Coordinates of C-alpha atoms in Angstrom, one line a residue:
X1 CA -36.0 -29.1 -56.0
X2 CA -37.2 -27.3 -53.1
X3 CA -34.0 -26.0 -50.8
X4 CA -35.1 -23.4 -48.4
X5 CA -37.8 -20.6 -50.0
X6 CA -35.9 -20.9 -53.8
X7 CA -36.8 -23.5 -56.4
X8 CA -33.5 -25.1 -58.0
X9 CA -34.1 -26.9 -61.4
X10 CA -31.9 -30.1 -61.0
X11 CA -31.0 -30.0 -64.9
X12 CA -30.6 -27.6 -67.2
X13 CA -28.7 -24.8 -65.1
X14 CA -25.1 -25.0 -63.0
X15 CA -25.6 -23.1 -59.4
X16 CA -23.2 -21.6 -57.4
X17 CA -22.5 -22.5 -53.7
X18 CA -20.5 -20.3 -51.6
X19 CA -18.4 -21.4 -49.1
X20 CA -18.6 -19.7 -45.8
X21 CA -16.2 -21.7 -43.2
X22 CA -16.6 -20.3 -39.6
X23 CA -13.5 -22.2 -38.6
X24 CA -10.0 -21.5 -37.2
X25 CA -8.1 -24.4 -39.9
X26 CA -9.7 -24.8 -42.8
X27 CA -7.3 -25.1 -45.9
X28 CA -7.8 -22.2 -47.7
X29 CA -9.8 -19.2 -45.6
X30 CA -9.3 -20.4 -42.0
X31 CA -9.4 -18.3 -39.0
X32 CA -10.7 -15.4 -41.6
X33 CA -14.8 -15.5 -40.8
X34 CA -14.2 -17.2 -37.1
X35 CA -16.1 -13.6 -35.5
X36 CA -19.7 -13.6 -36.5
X37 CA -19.5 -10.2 -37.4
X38 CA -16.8 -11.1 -40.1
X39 CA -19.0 -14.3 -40.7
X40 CA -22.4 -11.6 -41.4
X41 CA -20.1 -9.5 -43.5
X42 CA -19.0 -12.0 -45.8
X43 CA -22.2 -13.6 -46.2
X44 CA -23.6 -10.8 -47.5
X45 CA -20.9 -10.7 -50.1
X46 CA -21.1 -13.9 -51.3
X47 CA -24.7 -12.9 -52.1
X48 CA -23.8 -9.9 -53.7
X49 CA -21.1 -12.1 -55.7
X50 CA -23.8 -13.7 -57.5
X51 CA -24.1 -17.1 -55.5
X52 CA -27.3 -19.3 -55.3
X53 CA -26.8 -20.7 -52.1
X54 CA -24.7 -20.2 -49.2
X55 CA -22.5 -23.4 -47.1
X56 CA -22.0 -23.4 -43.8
X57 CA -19.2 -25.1 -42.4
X58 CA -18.2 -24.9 -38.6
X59 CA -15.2 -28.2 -38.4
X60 CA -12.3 -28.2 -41.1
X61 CA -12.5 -31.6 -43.2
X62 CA -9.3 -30.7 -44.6
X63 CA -6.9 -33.7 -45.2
X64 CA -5.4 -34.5 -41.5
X65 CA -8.0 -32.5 -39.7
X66 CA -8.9 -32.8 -35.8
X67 CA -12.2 -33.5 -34.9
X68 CA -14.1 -31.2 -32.9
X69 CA -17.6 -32.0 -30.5
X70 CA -20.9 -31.7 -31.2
X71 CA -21.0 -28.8 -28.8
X72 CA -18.3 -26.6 -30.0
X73 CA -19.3 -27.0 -33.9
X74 CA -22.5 -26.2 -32.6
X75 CA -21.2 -22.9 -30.8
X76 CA -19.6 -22.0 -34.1
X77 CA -22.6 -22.2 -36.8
X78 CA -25.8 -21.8 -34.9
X79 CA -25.0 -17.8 -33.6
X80 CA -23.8 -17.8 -37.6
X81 CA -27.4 -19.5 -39.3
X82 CA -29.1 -17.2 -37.2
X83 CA -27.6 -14.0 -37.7
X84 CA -26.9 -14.8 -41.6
X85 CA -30.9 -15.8 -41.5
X86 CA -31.7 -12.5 -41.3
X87 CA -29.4 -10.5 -43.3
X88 CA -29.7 -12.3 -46.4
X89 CA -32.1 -14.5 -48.7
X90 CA -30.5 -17.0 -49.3
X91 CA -30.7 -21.0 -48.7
X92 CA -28.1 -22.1 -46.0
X93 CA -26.8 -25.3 -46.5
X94 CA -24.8 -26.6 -43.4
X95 CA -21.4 -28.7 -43.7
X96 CA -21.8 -31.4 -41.3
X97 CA -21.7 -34.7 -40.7
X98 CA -22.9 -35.1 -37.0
X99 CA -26.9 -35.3 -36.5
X100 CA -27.1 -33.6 -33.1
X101 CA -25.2 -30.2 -35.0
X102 CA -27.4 -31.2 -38.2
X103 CA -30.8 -30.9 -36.1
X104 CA -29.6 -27.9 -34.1
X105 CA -28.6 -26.2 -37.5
X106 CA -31.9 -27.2 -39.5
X107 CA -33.7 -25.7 -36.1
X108 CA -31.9 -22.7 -36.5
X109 CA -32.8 -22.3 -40.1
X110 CA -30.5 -24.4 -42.0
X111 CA -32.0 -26.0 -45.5
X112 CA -30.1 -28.3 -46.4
X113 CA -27.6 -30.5 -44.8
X114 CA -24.4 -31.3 -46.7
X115 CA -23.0 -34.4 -45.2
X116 CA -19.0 -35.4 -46.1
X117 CA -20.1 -39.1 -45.2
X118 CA -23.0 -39.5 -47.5
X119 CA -25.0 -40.8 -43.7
X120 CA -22.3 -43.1 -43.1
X121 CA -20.7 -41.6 -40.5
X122 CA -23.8 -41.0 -37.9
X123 CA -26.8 -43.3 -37.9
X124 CA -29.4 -40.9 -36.7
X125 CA -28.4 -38.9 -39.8
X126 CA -30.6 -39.7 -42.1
X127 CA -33.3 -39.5 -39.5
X128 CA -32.8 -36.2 -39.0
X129 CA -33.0 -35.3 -42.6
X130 CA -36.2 -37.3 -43.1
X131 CA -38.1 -35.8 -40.2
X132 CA -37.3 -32.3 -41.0
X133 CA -37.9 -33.4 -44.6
X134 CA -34.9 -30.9 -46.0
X135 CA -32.4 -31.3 -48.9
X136 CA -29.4 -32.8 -48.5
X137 CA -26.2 -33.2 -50.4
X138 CA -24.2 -36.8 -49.9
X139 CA -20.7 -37.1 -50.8
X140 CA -18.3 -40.1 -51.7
X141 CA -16.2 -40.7 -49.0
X142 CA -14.6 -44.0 -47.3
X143 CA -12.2 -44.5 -44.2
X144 CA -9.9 -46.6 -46.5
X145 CA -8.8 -46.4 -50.4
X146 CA -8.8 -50.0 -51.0
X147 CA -10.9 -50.0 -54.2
X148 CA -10.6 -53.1 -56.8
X149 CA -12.7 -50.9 -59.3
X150 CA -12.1 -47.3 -58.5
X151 CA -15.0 -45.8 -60.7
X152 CA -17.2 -49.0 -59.8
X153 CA -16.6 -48.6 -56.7
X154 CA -17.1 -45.0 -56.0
X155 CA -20.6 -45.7 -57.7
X156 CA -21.6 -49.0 -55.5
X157 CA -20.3 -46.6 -52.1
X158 CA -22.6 -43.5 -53.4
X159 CA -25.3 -46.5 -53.9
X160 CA -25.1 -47.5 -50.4
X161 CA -25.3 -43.9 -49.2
X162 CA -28.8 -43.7 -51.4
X163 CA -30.2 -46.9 -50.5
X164 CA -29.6 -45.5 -46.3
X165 CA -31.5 -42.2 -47.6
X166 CA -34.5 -44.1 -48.9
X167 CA -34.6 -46.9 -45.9
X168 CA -35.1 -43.6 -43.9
X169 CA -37.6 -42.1 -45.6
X170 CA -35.8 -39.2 -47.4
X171 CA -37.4 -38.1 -50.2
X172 CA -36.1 -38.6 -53.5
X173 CA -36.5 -35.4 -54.7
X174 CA -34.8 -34.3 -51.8
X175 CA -31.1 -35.7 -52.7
X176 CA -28.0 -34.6 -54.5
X177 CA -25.1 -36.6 -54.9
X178 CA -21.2 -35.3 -54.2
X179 CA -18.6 -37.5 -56.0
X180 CA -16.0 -36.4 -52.7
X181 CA -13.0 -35.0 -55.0
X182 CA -10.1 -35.0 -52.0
X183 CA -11.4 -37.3 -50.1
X184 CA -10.1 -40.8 -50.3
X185 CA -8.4 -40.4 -53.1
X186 CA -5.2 -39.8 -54.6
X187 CA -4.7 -37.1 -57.4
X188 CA -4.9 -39.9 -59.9
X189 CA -8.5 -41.0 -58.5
X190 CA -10.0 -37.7 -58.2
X191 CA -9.2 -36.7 -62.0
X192 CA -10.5 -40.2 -62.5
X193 CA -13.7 -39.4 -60.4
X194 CA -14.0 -35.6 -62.3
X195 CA -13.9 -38.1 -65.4
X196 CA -16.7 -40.2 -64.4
X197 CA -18.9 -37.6 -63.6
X198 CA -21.5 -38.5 -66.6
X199 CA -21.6 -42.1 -65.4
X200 CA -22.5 -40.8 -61.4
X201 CA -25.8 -38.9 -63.2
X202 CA -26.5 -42.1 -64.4
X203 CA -27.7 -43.0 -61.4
X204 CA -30.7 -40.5 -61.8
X205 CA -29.5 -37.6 -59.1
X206 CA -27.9 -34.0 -59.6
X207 CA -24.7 -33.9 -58.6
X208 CA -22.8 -30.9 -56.5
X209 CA -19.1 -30.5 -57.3
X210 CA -16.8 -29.1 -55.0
X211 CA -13.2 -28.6 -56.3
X212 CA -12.4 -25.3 -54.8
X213 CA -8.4 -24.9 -54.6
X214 CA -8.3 -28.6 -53.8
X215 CA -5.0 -30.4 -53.7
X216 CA -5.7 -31.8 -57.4
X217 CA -5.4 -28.7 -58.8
X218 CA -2.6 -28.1 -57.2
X219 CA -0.4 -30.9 -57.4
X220 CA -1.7 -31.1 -61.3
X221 CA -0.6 -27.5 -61.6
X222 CA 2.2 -27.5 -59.1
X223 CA 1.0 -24.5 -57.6
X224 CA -0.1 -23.4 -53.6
X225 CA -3.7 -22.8 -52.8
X226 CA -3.7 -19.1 -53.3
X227 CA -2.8 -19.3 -57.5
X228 CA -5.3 -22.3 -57.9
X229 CA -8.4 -19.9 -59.1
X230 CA -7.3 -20.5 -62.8
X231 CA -7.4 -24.4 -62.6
X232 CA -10.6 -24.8 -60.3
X233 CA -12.6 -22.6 -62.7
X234 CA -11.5 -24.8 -65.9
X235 CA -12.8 -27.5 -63.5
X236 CA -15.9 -26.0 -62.4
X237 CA -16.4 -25.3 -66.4
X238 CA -15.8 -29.3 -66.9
X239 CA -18.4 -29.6 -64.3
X240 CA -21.2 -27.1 -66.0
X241 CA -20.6 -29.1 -69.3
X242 CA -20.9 -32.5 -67.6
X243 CA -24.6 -31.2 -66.0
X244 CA -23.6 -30.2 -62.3
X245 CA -26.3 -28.5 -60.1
X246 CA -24.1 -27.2 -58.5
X247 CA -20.4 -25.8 -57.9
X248 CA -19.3 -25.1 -54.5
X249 CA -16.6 -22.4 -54.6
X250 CA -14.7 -19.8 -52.4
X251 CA -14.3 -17.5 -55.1
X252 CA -17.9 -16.7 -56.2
X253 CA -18.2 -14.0 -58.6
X254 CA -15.1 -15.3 -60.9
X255 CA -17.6 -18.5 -60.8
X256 CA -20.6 -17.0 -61.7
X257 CA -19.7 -15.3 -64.2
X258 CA -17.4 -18.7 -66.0
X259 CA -20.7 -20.1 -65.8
X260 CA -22.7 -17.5 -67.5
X261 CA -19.9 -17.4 -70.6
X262 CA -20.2 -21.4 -70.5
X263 CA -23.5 -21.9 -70.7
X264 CA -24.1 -18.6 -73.2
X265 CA -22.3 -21.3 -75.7
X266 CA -24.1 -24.1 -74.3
X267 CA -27.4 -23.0 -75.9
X268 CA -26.8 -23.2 -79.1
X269 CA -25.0 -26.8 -78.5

């Protein structure tokens, strides 16, 4: 797969995706990157950390979070694309959900748009992503949690996100799938959904995990976000074994090189 100017393999190999949030209220590293020279900075070390690709984020999708325009998550990430653009080499995936910021961004240099509600949420979405023909990463989500199958039902949502990608001319080959652990779900359903991860590649696409400090490792562990490093690596580990493209983390290095060890072993499997 083709994201940017670097060719992923969509088996074989577990990628790392750091997380760059240019917001003021994001869960875990909010207000910390909200100056662009702070937003450069760290870019530059997530690189250095190892990571594959770098995510973009400019509106907090934390649980309870408040909505922000088009034009002020456009104020926050384009000056960001840009100046990140030409600092490092990296693909830039941007967290969004809104096609106006999504078409600004993929103007701005953005390869890949990483879209919480799998084209649900915006119908000229998928548009956008077909016209500019770049990668884009679709994740679970729904406005309710009234499933009569949870695993079933997961699969038949991520379906519908898939069979709106190919009405609109996405390319195939252009699409990863997100199983959306923390968002509508309890901490029951997303261990369930970490569980099921084998039966989402059955559905033929490379999956991107994103478990970074999330509630379920928390409320599994009993711990606050800071001290959840130890239980989102053992996750992103379950992930590697269970054929994730890729992870997306905060903590990149630590992930890189849990990966590394992982699949060292995995070779010889």
């Amino acid at each position: 797969m083709i994201i940017g100017n670097k060719d992923f393999k969509t088996s074989g190999h577990t990628y790392i995706m750091g997380i760059l949030n240019v917001t003021p209220d994001s869960f875990y590293d909010g207000n910390s990157y909200t100056k662009l020279d702070q937003a450069v900075r760290r870019a530059v070390a997530i690189q250095e950390e190892g990571a594959d690709i770098i995510d973009i984020g400019g509106e907090s999708t934390r649980p309870g979070y408040t909505m922000i325009s088009c034009e002020e998550e456009i104020e926050r990430v384009i000056p960001v694309i840009e100046a990140v653009k030409k600092e490092i080499d990296l693909p830039i995936s941007l967290d969004t959900y809104k096609a106006d910021v999504a078409r600004a961004g993929i103007i701005a240099g953005a390869d890949l748009i990483n879209d919480i509600w799998g084209l649900k949420y915006d119908e000229k979405m998928a548009g956008v992503i077909a016209d500019a023909k770049v990668a884009c990463c679709l994740m679970h989500n729904r406005k309710d949690t009234d499933y009569n199958d949870f695993v079933k039902d997961t699969i038949d949502d991520l379906k519908g996100c898939l069979d709106i990608a190919i009405a609109s001319g996405i390319d195939t080959d252009k699409i990863i799938l997100d199983p959306g652990v923390g968002f509508a779900k309890d901490t029951d359903q997303n261990l369930k959904v970490i569980a099921a991860l084998d039966k989402i590649n059955e559905l033929g696409y490379p999956q991107l995990l994103g478990v970074s400090r999330k509630s379920v490792v928390g409320n599994v562990l009993d711990i606050p976000k800071e001290e959840r490093l130890i239980g989102t690596i053992a996750l992103g580990v379950f992930g590697c074994l269970h054929k994730m493209m890729f992870l997306r983390v905060h903590d990149v290095k630590e992930h890189v090189q849990a990966i590394k060890m992982t699949e060292a072993v995995m070779q010889y499997m």
